Phi, psi and omega in degrees: 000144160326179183247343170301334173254024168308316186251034173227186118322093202245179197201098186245124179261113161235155215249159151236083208310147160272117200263157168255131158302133203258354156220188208282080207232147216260153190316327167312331205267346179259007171256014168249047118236043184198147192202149150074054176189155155280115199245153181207133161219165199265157199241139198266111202271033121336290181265002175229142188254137207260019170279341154269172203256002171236177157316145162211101204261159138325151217271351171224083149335082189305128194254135171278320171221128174215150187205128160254020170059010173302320189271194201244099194221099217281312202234098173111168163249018160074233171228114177305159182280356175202147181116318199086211199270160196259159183236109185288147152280352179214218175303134163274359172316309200283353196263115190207165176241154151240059164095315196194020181188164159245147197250105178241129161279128173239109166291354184203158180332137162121302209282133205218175187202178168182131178252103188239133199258109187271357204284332174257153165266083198222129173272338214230106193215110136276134188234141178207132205212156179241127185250152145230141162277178165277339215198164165312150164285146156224173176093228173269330179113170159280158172256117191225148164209139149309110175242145159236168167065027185283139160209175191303157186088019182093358160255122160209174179279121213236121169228103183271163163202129192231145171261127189264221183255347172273042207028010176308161169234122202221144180213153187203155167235123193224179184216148211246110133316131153044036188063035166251082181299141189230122189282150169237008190206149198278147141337098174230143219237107186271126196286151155081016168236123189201134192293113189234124166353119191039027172248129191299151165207137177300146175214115187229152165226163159204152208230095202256142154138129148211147229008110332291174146243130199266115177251117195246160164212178171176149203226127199184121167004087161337132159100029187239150171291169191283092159003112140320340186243119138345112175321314211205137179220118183211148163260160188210160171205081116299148185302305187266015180208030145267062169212179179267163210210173169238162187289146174130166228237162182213172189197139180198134049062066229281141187290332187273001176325125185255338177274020184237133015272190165231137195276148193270000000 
């Protein structure tokens, strides 16, 4: 972490682009030559099957958003190099770029944010970004979430990761209506991954589908090889999220949080 944000609570997000691929090759292989952006890409579900356990793009993948996060940015997260402009969900106060990471601050219990790219449309998108914190989880734990198929009023598709206070790592996939969250998966606790202060942890979804839509999610240590498998594979046909949406991360800060604030 910076060293300006040492003494608050952050919530630091980095992203990992996906290049595009010209044959049918599973998402590791193009992410381990490419680091430190948010990637999102459209997926043709022709061509993608849910028996499998990686990615499988179109023989030309499209990439919808990639950002590496280079510029300098005090309020907000500015514009992805692909994607448009990011639209905050709460302050753009708490929101920033250095350079080398989007930044989100929750100075206090409760508290939450999102930086969402609403200028695009995509149904079928996988997305994957790696968060870290500055600091131990309390409480209820923190929060990061994948969103996708986001429209107005608050619906979108969700790929959670909560760091808890016992340093655990949890992932669940849920859906936000009209701001009314619906869990679509049980809380499950991944052995052998555990949340340590300025240490990365992945977090990818993907969204194929409509009535149903097939949502994988799946989480797993920086610098670890990627899980062959999906953690959590579940269908959905609400109604109002078989279209396409836009895309982007969210974070939110447990009301029982005991380390906040903290002096700067």
């Amino acid at each position: 972490m910076p060293s300006r944000l040492g003494a608050r609570t952050a919530l630091t997000l980095m992203l990992s682009a996906v290049t595009a691929l010209s044959t049918l090759l599973p998402h590791h292989a193009a992410a381990a030559t490419t680091d430190h952006s948010l990637s999102a890409s459209i997926i043709d579900p022709v061509h993608s099957s849910a028996a499998q356990s990686a990615l499988v793009a179109a023989a030309a993948p499209q990439a919808c958003v990639a950002d590496q996060f280079s510029r300098s940015v005090a309020q907000g997260w500015g514009n992805a190099a692909v994607g448009g402009a990011y639209t905050p969900a709460g302050s753009a106060d708490q929101l920033s770029v250095d350079r080398s990471a989007g930044v989100m601050l929750m100075p206090t219990a409760g508290d939450g944010n999102a930086a969402l790219l609403s200028t695009i449309a995509t149904q079928d998108a996988d997305l994957a970004f790696r968060v870290k914190t500055d600091k131990h989880a309390t409480g209820g734990g923190v929060y990061a979430y994948a969103v996708a198929r986001r429209t107005s009023g608050g619906t979108q598709y969700q790929g959670q990761l909560r760091f808890t206070a016992q340093g655990q790592v949890t992932v669940r996939v849920s859906r936000l209506v009209s701001g009314t969250e619906t869990a679509l998966s049980p809380e499950a606790t991944l052995p052998g991954v555990q949340h340590v202060p300025g240490g990365y942890v992945w977090l990818r979804m993907q969204t194929v589908g409509v009535n149903p839509t097939t949502i994988k999610l799946k989480a797993w240590t920086d610098g670890q090889p990627e899980p062959a498998n999906w953690q959590h594979q579940v269908v959905d046909k609400e109604p109002q999220l078989q279209q396409a949406g836009g895309v982007g991360v969210r974070a939110f800060l447990s009301s029982a949080a005991n380390n906040v604030p903290v002096r700067a």
